[in-house]
Each structure stands twice: as C-alpha cells, then as structure tokens.
Amino acid sequence: MSTNFKELNLNLDIGPVTRIEGHLEFKLGIDDGRVKDARASAALFRGFEIMLKGRRPMDALGFVPRICGVCPTPHSIACAKTLDDLFKAEVPPNAHLFRSILLGVENIMSHATHFYALFGPDLVNKKYSGHKAYPLLQERFTPLQGSSYLKAIKARVKLDEVYAILGGQHPHSNVFVPGGVTYIPQLSDITKVTTILIEVQGYIEETILGSSVEEWLNNNSLADVEEWMGRDGHEKGDLGVFIKYAPELGMAELGKGVGRFVTYGVYDQEDGQPWLKRGFFDDNRVNELDHKKITEDVKHSWYEDYEGGKHPFQGETRPNFDKSGEKYSYAKAPRYDGKVAEVGPLARMINDGDPLLLDIYNKFGANVFTRELARLHEAVRTLAQVKIWLGKLDISKPFYIKPKPVKDGEGLGMTEAARGALAHWIRIKNGKISNYQVITPTAWNVSPMDSIGQHGPIENAVIGTPVPDEENPVEVQHVIRSFDPCIACTVHVIKEAVAK
C-alpha cells in the first residue's frame, strides 16, 4: 500500500500540530465529515543512536538526557539502569527509592503541565461557546489567564524546587549513575522537601480535587466517583468539572484505542521491583511482559530498509530521507509481538490493576476522556507515594555501590516516562559502544504504519473521528493531545554530514 501523500486522498493538513512537546505534521483524509485515513509525520531526525557509537559507555549518561528537556529524568534513569545491567551493578535500596522519588516528582510536573498548558486550552475552543459550562471553562482554563492555569504554573515551580534540592538541577541532573545515585540527602533536605510536597498537596486538594487526596483515592469504581461528585462540593474542583462536562463535550466518544497496552513497570522499590507493575494488556487480560517480543519496523519510516521488525539489540538507525516513496516519518514503528499497542498513564493504570481505571475502562474503553482521567488520577496516586518513599530513605546506609566495568556485553534499562514506556538498549565491544537504541513513549504512540499495514496508535485513534468543521478540527486535536505526544523526544535535528 503506497503512503505517498501525493497519491493518497489526504485532503486536510492540520500540521504542524502545536501545543504538544515539539511539532507534529498530521495529514487527514476526510470523507463525509469523518476521518477515513491519517498519517502522523515526525519530520525531524533524532541522531543520538549515531552520536553514541564508538564512545565509552559512561558517556551515554551525558548524552541521552538531552534527548528531551521536558522528560530528562526517565532517560537518565533508563540509561543508568542500562549500565546497571551491563556492569551487573548492585544498586542499594536507598538508590532505588531516590531514583523513584525524582522520577515521580518530574512525572507529576509533566502531568500538570499537560493538562493545564497543552490539553486544557482546547476546553475553551470556540466550538463549545454555546455550552452552559463555557464561562466556567474560560474562567479556569484560558491560557495565561485562567485561575487554574495560573495556579498550576505556581505548583510546578514548587515541584521544580523539590527536584533541585535532591537532584541539584532540573532539567539534566547528574545524580544518576550505574550503581546508584551520587547525592546523599541530609535530614534537612528530606524535611524541606516533605514540607514543599505538603504545600503541593494542598494545591491539588483545593484546586484539582476539591477534596482530600485520601478521599479521592478511596474511589474504586465509577459508582464511587459519582457518589463522590455529589458530596461536599467535590464536583467544583477541576477534576470534578472535567468528569462532569468532558463526556457532554463528546470526549468519551473520541479517540477509541486499539485495546492493547504496554507497560515496563516503574518506580522501583527497595528490592528493585517496580511499584507500578509491568505487563502487556491484550484480550482483556494482563500478560507477562517479554522484552524479546519488542521490535521496530521501518517500512514507512525514513531509514534504510530491513526485513520486518528488528529487536533493538539488533536495531539499526540509518536515516534515508526520501519523500517520494512510501515513507513519511522519522519515527520508527515499535510493535509488541507484532501488534500495535498504546503506552501512557492509562496503560500503566490498566496493567497495574488500578480498580478505578479498570472499571472506567470497562465501561468507556480507551478514549480522550479515560486517557486524561488516568493521567490526573496517576498524578494523585504518585504524589501520595513520593512522600512515603521519602520516609523510607535511610541516610545512614549507602546510596551508591561502585560497579566493575566490563569490556564486552549488553544491557537493557526499562522505565516509564510521563508519556509511557521508555527503554534503552546498549551493546559494547572492546570497551566502546557498538550499538545504542532508544524507544521512546511517543515512538510507540505516534508510530507510522508498519510493513503489514497496521497504523500506529494515534493514527488508529484519529481514524473515524468526526470533523464537522475543517477550519476548526478540534476533535482531532483532542485525540492527538490525549496521548501527550512529545515529538522533541521522538526526533531531533542533525547535520546531514553526521548522518552519513
């Protein structure tokens, strides 16, 4: 099947899609007021895999966090875990918790930024001006002016302060290394950070929830939420407003997903096992995750062709830009066991067996509404845990155990960024990197078609979307932004000479 844009009836170009992390080129085929075909094109090249070839393994720690300035921590942790695996490092319990604390803080920041600065402004789109809730939505979510928008910015500054106290700086902390972390917090650090987190919790309870964190986390079903909404004015919080009006605005019908979800597990506890479980959800059940079933296809990506999909340990990154043929994106096409799968907060909640999101998913499926609700719910769950993890740190015990280097070998590091499953793979020969591969969350979600014609998750979700007004395709924008794509993390500019 040809995917040459000139040959296809892709009659609506809404690219670049902005107000996401980076810009996404998106082309649609519209017929009878509905999307019949879609192509998501990540139009810039990320060359980190090429940059790292021939360098020392430890050099990766300086490079890979720069893949993205929005979510550098998961890249740092994925790299450190990759080197842990390569060097067979022993990681102390304190280090596992410390990594999880900083990752949790950054992911909460990302979720708040997404909902208020990236997704929320569409709630005040002119399409909804006739709805009874429009004045309320304007008052809260208008960019740079809305009351909730401004409060979210202040809360993010507080979380940045937490990160700086423990991680030294944000973004691009240098605290993560194979064998642990380089900073031992003092009791005064832990006390100050806990105080700030209590302030942030106060903001969440007052502005987002309209209730205590504990009250919200006691909700285990949609029926519980409906009862919670009618109690003590909870529906007046931003979350209550979203739950009440998003379905009325059609968001529970937009962006139906493929029903398959990949999660690598995240927030390692003292024993190195993740707090949020890993898994592959398919056929309405969670299956054990096997990284050997992960492949990347480049049939429709601007890379030199190879047959079928390759596991990242055998992966290739050889750019080949040719706009005249079937290729249309610099994103590769990750697949699990040959299947298209979605990643992100909804995937994490489902694979972890979160009772509330499982119940809501079973009633509504994957769509704009459930993805956004999962993101906000996860932020609340994570904040409650970060305070617990801080209390478990024992500053009298090690935070780092120096590993022994190796000359040859391979390593794998898996974690979760705010946007979903993230993994790094490394192979070294004679002490130098022979291959380094990264699959970002957005690569999963924004992937192009593969060699057997399967669309990626966002393309799939957009197909079928109604577009009553081609001058204002806000429905499509809702779907795309519900995945919180980070194109900056998927692609990067590189000079042509470097790519050869």
Short mmCIF file of C-alpha atoms in Angstrom, two decimals:
data_model
loop_
_atom_site.label_atom_id
_atom_site.label_comp_id
_atom_site.label_asym_id
_atom_site.label_seq_id
_atom_site.Cartn_x
_atom_site.Cartn_y
_atom_site.Cartn_z
CA MET A 1 0.00 0.00 0.00
CA SER A 2 1.51 3.31 -1.06
CA THR A 3 1.71 6.06 1.52
CA ASN A 4 2.95 8.77 -0.80
CA PHE A 5 1.00 11.81 0.35
CA LYS A 6 0.61 12.93 -3.26
CA GLU A 7 -1.07 9.67 -4.23
CA LEU A 8 -3.40 9.46 -1.23
CA ASN A 9 -6.57 11.45 -0.77
CA LEU A 10 -5.24 13.24 2.32
CA ASN A 11 -7.19 16.44 1.89
CA LEU A 12 -6.70 18.11 5.27
CA ASP A 13 -3.34 19.10 6.70
CA ILE A 14 -3.51 20.23 10.33
CA GLY A 15 0.25 20.27 10.76
CA PRO A 16 2.20 21.41 12.45
CA VAL A 17 0.17 20.36 15.48
CA THR A 18 1.46 22.68 18.18
CA ARG A 19 0.80 22.92 21.92
CA ILE A 20 2.36 19.50 22.30
CA GLU A 21 6.04 18.94 23.09
CA GLY A 22 7.51 19.76 19.68
CA HIS A 23 5.56 19.95 16.42
CA LEU A 24 3.78 17.11 14.66
CA GLU A 25 2.84 17.05 10.99
CA PHE A 26 -0.59 15.46 10.63
CA LYS A 27 -2.46 14.77 7.42
CA LEU A 28 -6.02 13.51 7.20
CA GLY A 29 -8.27 12.04 4.60
CA ILE A 30 -11.76 13.45 5.25
CA ASP A 31 -14.83 11.94 3.67
CA ASP A 32 -18.42 12.80 4.56
CA GLY A 33 -17.33 14.74 7.65
CA ARG A 34 -15.25 11.96 9.18
CA VAL A 35 -11.58 10.92 9.15
CA LYS A 36 -11.08 7.96 6.83
CA ASP A 37 -7.28 7.91 6.81
CA ALA A 38 -4.49 9.53 8.81
CA ARG A 39 -0.72 9.95 8.70
CA ALA A 40 1.35 11.20 11.65
CA SER A 41 4.69 12.50 10.43
CA ALA A 42 7.55 13.21 12.83
CA ALA A 43 9.52 15.38 10.44
CA LEU A 44 12.88 15.87 12.18
CA PHE A 45 15.61 13.31 12.78
CA ARG A 46 16.92 12.16 16.18
CA GLY A 47 20.54 11.08 15.86
CA PHE A 48 21.54 10.09 19.40
CA GLU A 49 21.99 6.45 18.44
CA ILE A 50 24.55 7.53 15.85
CA MET A 51 26.26 10.04 18.16
CA LEU A 52 26.93 7.36 20.79
CA LYS A 53 28.63 4.83 18.53
CA GLY A 54 32.32 4.44 19.38
CA ARG A 55 32.06 6.28 22.70
CA ARG A 56 32.64 4.91 26.20
CA PRO A 57 29.55 3.51 27.92
CA MET A 58 29.61 6.16 30.66
CA ASP A 59 29.46 8.89 28.01
CA ALA A 60 25.85 7.91 27.39
CA LEU A 61 24.92 9.46 30.76
CA GLY A 62 25.83 12.89 29.37
CA PHE A 63 24.09 12.42 26.03
CA VAL A 64 20.76 10.68 26.45
CA PRO A 65 19.10 13.06 28.97
CA ARG A 66 19.38 15.66 26.19
CA ILE A 67 17.02 13.59 24.08
CA CYS A 68 14.35 15.65 25.82
CA GLY A 69 14.47 18.65 28.14
CA VAL A 70 10.87 18.02 29.21
CA CYS A 71 11.42 14.47 30.50
CA PRO A 72 15.18 14.09 31.04
CA THR A 73 14.84 12.06 34.24
CA PRO A 74 13.38 8.87 32.73
CA HIS A 75 16.11 8.97 30.07
CA SER A 76 18.76 9.38 32.78
CA ILE A 77 17.26 6.52 34.79
CA ALA A 78 16.83 4.28 31.73
CA CYS A 79 20.49 4.89 30.87
CA ALA A 80 21.66 4.25 34.44
CA LYS A 81 19.62 1.03 34.54
CA THR A 82 21.04 0.01 31.16
CA LEU A 83 24.55 0.46 32.58
CA ASP A 84 23.48 -1.30 35.81
CA ASP A 85 22.56 -4.28 33.65
CA LEU A 86 25.73 -4.04 31.54
CA PHE A 87 28.06 -3.84 34.56
CA LYS A 88 25.95 -6.23 36.71
CA ALA A 89 25.87 -3.46 39.29
CA GLU A 90 24.46 -3.84 42.79
CA VAL A 91 22.05 -0.97 43.44
CA PRO A 92 21.36 -0.18 47.12
CA PRO A 93 17.74 0.13 48.34
CA ASN A 94 18.22 3.86 49.02
CA ALA A 95 19.23 4.44 45.40
CA HIS A 96 16.16 2.66 44.02
CA LEU A 97 13.94 4.86 46.18
CA PHE A 98 15.87 8.05 45.40
CA ARG A 99 15.56 7.47 41.67
CA SER A 100 11.83 6.80 42.07
CA ILE A 101 11.31 9.98 44.11
CA LEU A 102 12.87 12.23 41.47
CA LEU A 103 11.12 10.43 38.62
CA GLY A 104 7.80 10.72 40.47
CA VAL A 105 8.28 14.46 41.01
CA GLU A 106 9.08 15.03 37.33
CA ASN A 107 6.16 12.93 36.12
CA ILE A 108 3.73 14.84 38.36
CA MET A 109 5.10 18.07 36.87
CA SER A 110 4.60 16.70 33.36
CA HIS A 111 1.02 15.66 34.06
CA ALA A 112 0.13 19.08 35.46
CA THR A 113 1.78 20.86 32.54
CA HIS A 114 -0.01 18.63 30.06
CA PHE A 115 -3.50 19.06 31.48
CA TYR A 116 -3.37 22.82 32.01
CA ALA A 117 -0.99 24.11 29.31
CA LEU A 118 -1.31 21.57 26.48
CA PHE A 119 -4.72 19.87 26.68
CA GLY A 120 -6.78 22.31 28.76
CA PRO A 121 -6.77 25.26 26.32
CA ASP A 122 -8.88 23.19 23.90
CA LEU A 123 -11.64 23.19 26.52
CA VAL A 124 -12.18 26.87 25.70
CA ASN A 125 -12.29 26.32 21.94
CA LYS A 126 -15.00 28.39 20.24
CA LYS A 127 -16.78 25.15 19.31
CA TYR A 128 -18.01 24.92 22.90
CA SER A 129 -19.08 28.55 23.29
CA GLY A 130 -22.75 27.58 23.34
CA HIS A 131 -22.38 25.07 26.15
CA LYS A 132 -23.60 26.08 29.59
CA ALA A 133 -20.19 25.33 31.14
CA TYR A 134 -18.25 27.54 28.72
CA PRO A 135 -17.95 30.59 31.05
CA LEU A 136 -16.63 28.30 33.81
CA LEU A 137 -14.17 26.62 31.45
CA GLN A 138 -12.96 30.02 30.25
CA GLU A 139 -12.50 31.30 33.80
CA ARG A 140 -10.33 28.32 34.72
CA PHE A 141 -8.52 27.11 31.59
CA THR A 142 -7.89 30.16 29.37
CA PRO A 143 -4.12 30.15 28.64
CA LEU A 144 -2.08 32.60 30.72
CA GLN A 145 -5.23 33.99 32.32
CA GLY A 146 -7.33 31.16 33.75
CA SER A 147 -7.35 30.87 37.52
CA SER A 148 -6.48 27.15 37.49
CA TYR A 149 -3.90 27.63 34.74
CA LEU A 150 -2.01 30.18 36.84
CA LYS A 151 -2.17 28.05 39.99
CA ALA A 152 -0.77 25.06 38.08
CA ILE A 153 2.24 27.12 36.99
CA LYS A 154 2.96 28.06 40.62
CA ALA A 155 2.66 24.43 41.72
CA ARG A 156 5.09 23.34 39.03
CA VAL A 157 7.64 25.86 40.34
CA LYS A 158 7.31 24.23 43.77
CA LEU A 159 7.95 20.78 42.30
CA ASP A 160 10.98 22.13 40.44
CA GLU A 161 12.28 23.31 43.81
CA VAL A 162 11.87 19.80 45.23
CA TYR A 163 13.82 18.40 42.31
CA ALA A 164 16.61 20.95 42.64
CA ILE A 165 17.09 20.21 46.35
CA LEU A 166 17.57 16.49 45.74
CA GLY A 167 18.82 16.38 42.14
CA GLY A 168 20.96 19.51 42.04
CA GLN A 169 19.25 20.97 39.00
CA HIS A 170 16.36 20.41 36.62
CA PRO A 171 16.50 19.54 33.82
CA HIS A 172 19.54 17.32 33.28
CA SER A 173 20.56 16.35 36.78
CA ASN A 174 23.86 14.47 37.01
CA VAL A 175 22.82 12.48 40.07
CA PHE A 176 22.00 9.18 38.28
CA VAL A 177 24.86 6.71 37.73
CA PRO A 178 25.24 2.93 37.41
CA GLY A 179 25.29 1.53 40.93
CA GLY A 180 23.00 4.17 42.41
CA VAL A 181 23.00 7.94 42.80
CA THR A 182 25.72 10.45 43.60
CA TYR A 183 23.94 12.52 46.25
CA ILE A 184 23.18 11.58 49.85
CA PRO A 185 20.36 13.79 51.13
CA GLN A 186 20.57 15.26 54.61
CA LEU A 187 17.73 15.14 57.09
CA SER A 188 17.20 18.87 56.47
CA ASP A 189 16.75 18.14 52.74
CA ILE A 190 14.13 15.49 53.41
CA THR A 191 12.31 17.76 55.86
CA LYS A 192 12.27 20.71 53.45
CA VAL A 193 11.15 18.56 50.51
CA THR A 194 8.37 16.99 52.56
CA THR A 195 7.15 20.45 53.58
CA ILE A 196 7.02 21.58 49.94
CA LEU A 197 5.18 18.43 48.90
CA ILE A 198 2.59 19.11 51.59
CA GLU A 199 2.11 22.56 50.03
CA VAL A 200 1.69 20.98 46.59
CA GLN A 201 -0.80 18.50 48.02
CA GLY A 202 -2.75 21.45 49.43
CA TYR A 203 -2.94 22.95 45.93
CA ILE A 204 -4.10 19.63 44.46
CA GLU A 205 -6.76 19.20 47.12
CA GLU A 206 -8.04 22.77 46.82
CA THR A 207 -7.89 23.28 43.05
CA ILE A 208 -7.90 19.91 41.30
CA LEU A 209 -9.80 17.59 43.63
CA GLY A 210 -11.94 19.77 45.82
CA SER A 211 -11.38 17.04 48.41
CA SER A 212 -8.55 15.35 50.29
CA VAL A 213 -6.19 13.05 48.42
CA GLU A 214 -7.33 10.19 50.64
CA GLU A 215 -10.98 10.74 49.75
CA TRP A 216 -10.24 10.63 46.03
CA LEU A 217 -8.06 7.53 46.31
CA ASN A 218 -10.88 5.72 48.09
CA ASN A 219 -12.81 5.71 44.80
CA ASN A 220 -12.61 2.23 43.31
CA SER A 221 -15.34 2.41 40.66
CA LEU A 222 -17.34 4.79 38.51
CA ALA A 223 -20.20 4.43 41.00
CA ASP A 224 -17.84 5.59 43.77
CA VAL A 225 -16.85 8.62 41.68
CA GLU A 226 -20.48 9.51 41.02
CA GLU A 227 -21.18 9.36 44.75
CA TRP A 228 -18.01 11.38 45.48
CA MET A 229 -19.04 14.01 42.92
CA GLY A 230 -22.31 14.65 44.75
CA ARG A 231 -20.67 15.03 48.15
CA ASP A 232 -19.25 18.20 49.75
CA GLY A 233 -18.94 20.17 46.51
CA HIS A 234 -16.31 17.88 45.01
CA GLU A 235 -17.69 18.45 41.53
CA LYS A 236 -16.49 22.06 41.77
CA GLY A 237 -12.81 21.08 41.63
CA ASP A 238 -11.10 20.97 38.24
CA LEU A 239 -11.25 17.18 38.20
CA GLY A 240 -14.97 17.26 39.01
CA VAL A 241 -15.56 19.82 36.26
CA PHE A 242 -13.70 17.62 33.78
CA ILE A 243 -15.56 14.46 34.83
CA LYS A 244 -18.91 16.24 34.62
CA TYR A 245 -18.51 18.07 31.33
CA ALA A 246 -15.94 16.19 29.21
CA PRO A 247 -18.43 13.43 28.29
CA GLU A 248 -21.02 16.10 27.48
CA LEU A 249 -18.48 17.65 25.10
CA GLY A 250 -18.11 14.27 23.38
CA MET A 251 -14.69 13.29 24.71
CA ALA A 252 -15.76 9.83 25.85
CA GLU A 253 -16.57 9.05 22.20
CA LEU A 254 -13.37 10.43 20.65
CA GLY A 255 -10.09 8.61 20.11
CA LYS A 256 -11.06 4.99 20.59
CA GLY A 257 -7.87 2.99 21.13
CA VAL A 258 -6.69 -0.42 19.93
CA GLY A 259 -7.34 -2.07 23.32
CA ARG A 260 -3.73 -3.19 23.82
CA PHE A 261 -1.37 -1.58 26.34
CA VAL A 262 2.35 -1.97 27.08
CA THR A 263 3.92 -1.01 30.42
CA TYR A 264 7.52 -1.63 31.52
CA GLY A 265 6.96 -1.08 35.23
CA VAL A 266 8.15 1.99 37.12
CA TYR A 267 9.16 3.42 40.50
CA ASP A 268 11.49 0.72 41.78
CA GLN A 269 11.16 -0.04 45.47
CA GLU A 270 13.89 -1.14 47.90
CA ASP A 271 14.12 -4.58 46.27
CA GLY A 272 14.37 -3.16 42.75
CA GLN A 273 10.86 -4.26 41.78
CA PRO A 274 8.50 -1.61 40.34
CA TRP A 275 5.61 -0.10 42.31
CA LEU A 276 3.51 0.15 39.13
CA LYS A 277 3.65 -3.28 37.52
CA ARG A 278 4.91 -4.18 34.05
CA GLY A 279 2.72 -6.04 31.59
CA PHE A 280 1.07 -6.36 28.19
CA PHE A 281 -2.70 -5.98 28.26
CA ASP A 282 -4.42 -7.78 25.40
CA ASP A 283 -7.70 -9.66 25.01
CA ASN A 284 -8.92 -8.05 28.25
CA ARG A 285 -6.18 -9.53 30.41
CA VAL A 286 -2.67 -8.66 31.59
CA ASN A 287 0.08 -10.85 30.14
CA GLU A 288 3.65 -11.14 31.35
CA LEU A 289 5.92 -8.69 29.54
CA ASP A 290 8.79 -10.17 27.49
CA HIS A 291 11.17 -7.56 26.08
CA LYS A 292 12.26 -10.03 23.39
CA LYS A 293 8.87 -9.52 21.74
CA ILE A 294 9.58 -5.81 21.14
CA THR A 295 10.55 -4.91 17.58
CA GLU A 296 10.88 -1.81 15.44
CA ASP A 297 9.70 -1.64 11.84
CA VAL A 298 10.94 0.96 9.33
CA LYS A 299 8.86 0.14 6.23
CA HIS A 300 7.23 3.58 6.33
CA SER A 301 9.99 5.43 8.22
CA TRP A 302 12.81 7.46 6.70
CA TYR A 303 15.50 4.83 7.33
CA GLU A 304 17.33 2.26 5.26
CA ASP A 305 15.02 -0.71 4.89
CA TYR A 306 15.39 -4.05 6.60
CA GLU A 307 13.05 -7.02 6.55
CA GLY A 308 10.15 -6.95 9.04
CA GLY A 309 10.82 -5.75 12.58
CA LYS A 310 14.11 -5.90 14.49
CA HIS A 311 14.64 -6.22 18.22
CA PRO A 312 16.57 -3.19 19.50
CA PHE A 313 19.68 -5.25 20.34
CA GLN A 314 19.89 -5.82 16.58
CA GLY A 315 18.40 -2.43 15.77
CA GLU A 316 19.65 -0.09 13.07
CA THR A 317 19.42 3.68 12.79
CA ARG A 318 20.45 4.59 9.24
CA PRO A 319 18.48 7.65 8.08
CA ASN A 320 17.35 7.81 4.47
CA PHE A 321 15.11 10.73 3.64
CA ASP A 322 13.04 10.08 0.52
CA LYS A 323 9.76 11.94 0.35
CA SER A 324 8.75 10.44 -2.99
CA GLY A 325 8.02 6.90 -1.80
CA GLU A 326 6.12 5.07 0.92
CA LYS A 327 8.00 6.57 3.86
CA TYR A 328 6.57 9.52 5.77
CA SER A 329 8.07 9.81 9.26
CA TYR A 330 11.35 9.76 11.18
CA ALA A 331 9.56 7.84 13.93
CA LYS A 332 10.06 4.11 13.67
CA ALA A 333 7.16 1.71 14.30
CA PRO A 334 7.57 -0.19 17.61
CA ARG A 335 5.39 -3.27 17.96
CA TYR A 336 4.87 -5.87 20.69
CA ASP A 337 4.66 -9.42 19.38
CA GLY A 338 3.86 -7.84 16.04
CA LYS A 339 0.88 -5.93 17.48
CA VAL A 340 0.09 -2.22 17.80
CA ALA A 341 -0.06 -1.18 21.46
CA GLU A 342 -0.67 2.08 23.32
CA VAL A 343 1.55 3.37 26.12
CA GLY A 344 0.99 6.04 28.76
CA PRO A 345 -0.80 6.64 32.09
CA LEU A 346 -3.90 4.68 31.03
CA ALA A 347 -1.68 1.74 30.07
CA ARG A 348 0.04 1.92 33.46
CA MET A 349 -3.20 2.03 35.40
CA ILE A 350 -4.68 -0.90 33.48
CA ASN A 351 -1.59 -3.12 33.71
CA ASP A 352 -1.25 -2.26 37.40
CA GLY A 353 -4.83 -3.34 38.03
CA ASP A 354 -5.97 0.05 39.35
CA PRO A 355 -9.61 -0.71 40.28
CA LEU A 356 -10.98 2.74 39.41
CA LEU A 357 -9.45 2.97 35.95
CA LEU A 358 -10.19 -0.66 35.17
CA ASP A 359 -13.86 -0.07 35.95
CA ILE A 360 -13.97 3.12 33.89
CA TYR A 361 -12.09 1.46 31.02
CA ASN A 362 -14.51 -1.46 31.04
CA LYS A 363 -17.42 0.99 30.75
CA PHE A 364 -15.96 3.54 28.32
CA GLY A 365 -12.94 1.93 26.65
CA ALA A 366 -9.82 3.89 25.71
CA ASN A 367 -10.64 7.42 24.57
CA VAL A 368 -9.82 11.06 25.23
CA PHE A 369 -11.79 11.11 28.49
CA THR A 370 -10.23 7.98 30.01
CA ARG A 371 -6.69 8.96 29.00
CA GLU A 372 -6.99 12.36 30.66
CA LEU A 373 -8.67 10.94 33.75
CA ALA A 374 -5.94 8.29 34.06
CA ARG A 375 -3.27 11.00 33.87
CA LEU A 376 -4.80 13.09 36.65
CA HIS A 377 -5.54 10.04 38.79
CA GLU A 378 -1.97 8.79 38.42
CA ALA A 379 -0.58 12.18 39.46
CA VAL A 380 -2.56 11.99 42.72
CA ARG A 381 -1.52 8.37 43.34
CA THR A 382 2.13 9.20 42.69
CA LEU A 383 2.21 12.27 44.95
CA ALA A 384 0.92 10.18 47.85
CA GLN A 385 3.65 7.59 47.26
CA VAL A 386 6.54 10.05 46.87
CA LYS A 387 6.00 11.19 50.46
CA ILE A 388 6.05 7.53 51.59
CA TRP A 389 9.28 6.83 49.68
CA LEU A 390 10.94 9.87 51.25
CA GLY A 391 10.14 8.45 54.68
CA LYS A 392 11.80 5.15 53.78
CA LEU A 393 15.21 6.67 52.97
CA ASP A 394 17.90 5.68 55.49
CA ILE A 395 20.71 8.22 55.22
CA SER A 396 22.97 6.05 57.38
CA LYS A 397 23.15 3.43 54.61
CA PRO A 398 24.70 3.51 51.10
CA PHE A 399 23.20 5.31 48.12
CA TYR A 400 25.90 4.05 45.72
CA ILE A 401 27.98 0.91 45.20
CA LYS A 402 30.70 1.28 42.58
CA PRO A 403 30.32 -1.32 39.82
CA LYS A 404 33.14 -3.06 37.98
CA PRO A 405 33.48 -2.06 34.31
CA VAL A 406 33.38 -4.60 31.50
CA LYS A 407 34.88 -4.64 28.02
CA ASP A 408 32.14 -6.50 26.19
CA GLY A 409 28.47 -7.08 26.85
CA GLU A 410 24.97 -5.76 26.54
CA GLY A 411 22.46 -4.07 28.82
CA LEU A 412 18.80 -3.12 28.95
CA GLY A 413 17.16 -0.39 31.02
CA MET A 414 13.36 -0.11 31.18
CA THR A 415 11.27 2.53 32.93
CA GLU A 416 8.29 4.81 32.32
CA ALA A 417 8.25 8.47 31.39
CA ALA A 418 5.11 10.55 31.97
CA ARG A 419 4.05 9.67 28.44
CA GLY A 420 4.66 5.94 28.71
CA ALA A 421 7.09 3.07 28.24
CA LEU A 422 10.75 4.04 27.74
CA ALA A 423 13.70 1.70 27.24
CA HIS A 424 17.37 1.93 26.28
CA TRP A 425 19.49 -0.91 24.88
CA ILE A 426 23.32 -0.93 24.75
CA ARG A 427 25.97 -3.20 23.26
CA ILE A 428 29.68 -2.65 23.78
CA LYS A 429 32.79 -4.20 22.22
CA ASN A 430 36.33 -3.57 23.49
CA GLY A 431 35.00 -1.01 25.94
CA LYS A 432 33.22 1.11 23.32
CA ILE A 433 29.56 1.38 22.34
CA SER A 434 28.86 -0.65 19.20
CA ASN A 435 25.08 -0.10 19.28
CA TYR A 436 22.73 2.03 21.37
CA GLN A 437 19.00 2.07 20.72
CA VAL A 438 16.19 4.06 22.35
CA ILE A 439 12.44 3.54 22.03
CA THR A 440 10.57 6.50 23.48
CA PRO A 441 6.91 6.51 24.54
CA THR A 442 5.94 8.79 21.68
CA ALA A 443 7.64 6.45 19.21
CA TRP A 444 5.12 3.82 20.35
CA ASN A 445 2.12 6.15 20.11
CA VAL A 446 2.96 8.30 17.09
CA SER A 447 4.45 5.47 15.05
CA PRO A 448 3.66 5.28 11.34
CA MET A 449 2.30 2.21 9.59
CA ASP A 450 4.38 -0.96 9.73
CA SER A 451 5.29 -3.44 6.99
CA ILE A 452 1.94 -5.26 7.23
CA GLY A 453 -0.08 -2.04 7.01
CA GLN A 454 -1.01 -1.56 10.68
CA HIS A 455 -1.45 2.08 11.67
CA GLY A 456 0.20 3.36 14.85
CA PRO A 457 -1.93 4.08 17.96
CA ILE A 458 -2.56 7.79 17.34
CA GLU A 459 -3.31 7.23 13.67
CA ASN A 460 -5.71 4.44 14.67
CA ALA A 461 -7.40 6.63 17.27
CA VAL A 462 -7.84 9.55 14.86
CA ILE A 463 -9.38 7.43 12.08
CA GLY A 464 -13.14 7.61 12.48
CA THR A 465 -13.10 10.98 14.26
CA PRO A 466 -15.89 13.35 13.16
CA VAL A 467 -14.71 16.65 11.70
CA PRO A 468 -17.82 18.85 11.30
CA ASP A 469 -15.70 21.97 10.75
CA GLU A 470 -12.48 21.55 8.76
CA GLU A 471 -11.47 25.10 9.70
CA ASN A 472 -11.58 24.10 13.38
CA PRO A 473 -10.79 20.34 13.70
CA VAL A 474 -10.66 20.48 17.50
CA GLU A 475 -11.94 16.89 17.75
CA VAL A 476 -8.78 15.60 16.08
CA GLN A 477 -6.65 17.84 18.28
CA HIS A 478 -8.31 16.38 21.39
CA VAL A 479 -7.40 12.88 20.24
CA ILE A 480 -3.78 13.69 19.42
CA ARG A 481 -3.20 15.63 22.63
CA SER A 482 -4.82 12.94 24.79
CA PHE A 483 -1.69 10.85 24.10
CA ASP A 484 0.50 13.80 25.22
CA PRO A 485 2.95 13.27 22.33
CA CYS A 486 6.50 14.58 22.68
CA ILE A 487 7.88 14.97 19.20
CA ALA A 488 11.04 16.56 20.61
CA CYS A 489 11.69 13.21 22.30
CA THR A 490 10.97 11.28 19.13
CA VAL A 491 13.12 13.25 16.71
CA HIS A 492 16.00 15.72 16.65
CA VAL A 493 17.76 17.86 14.09
CA ILE A 494 21.12 16.59 12.91
CA LYS A 495 23.52 17.82 10.25
CA GLU A 496 23.48 15.76 7.08
CA ALA A 497 27.21 15.09 7.29
CA VAL A 498 26.80 13.38 10.65
CA ALA A 499 24.08 11.08 9.34
CA LYS A 500 26.27 9.64 6.59
#
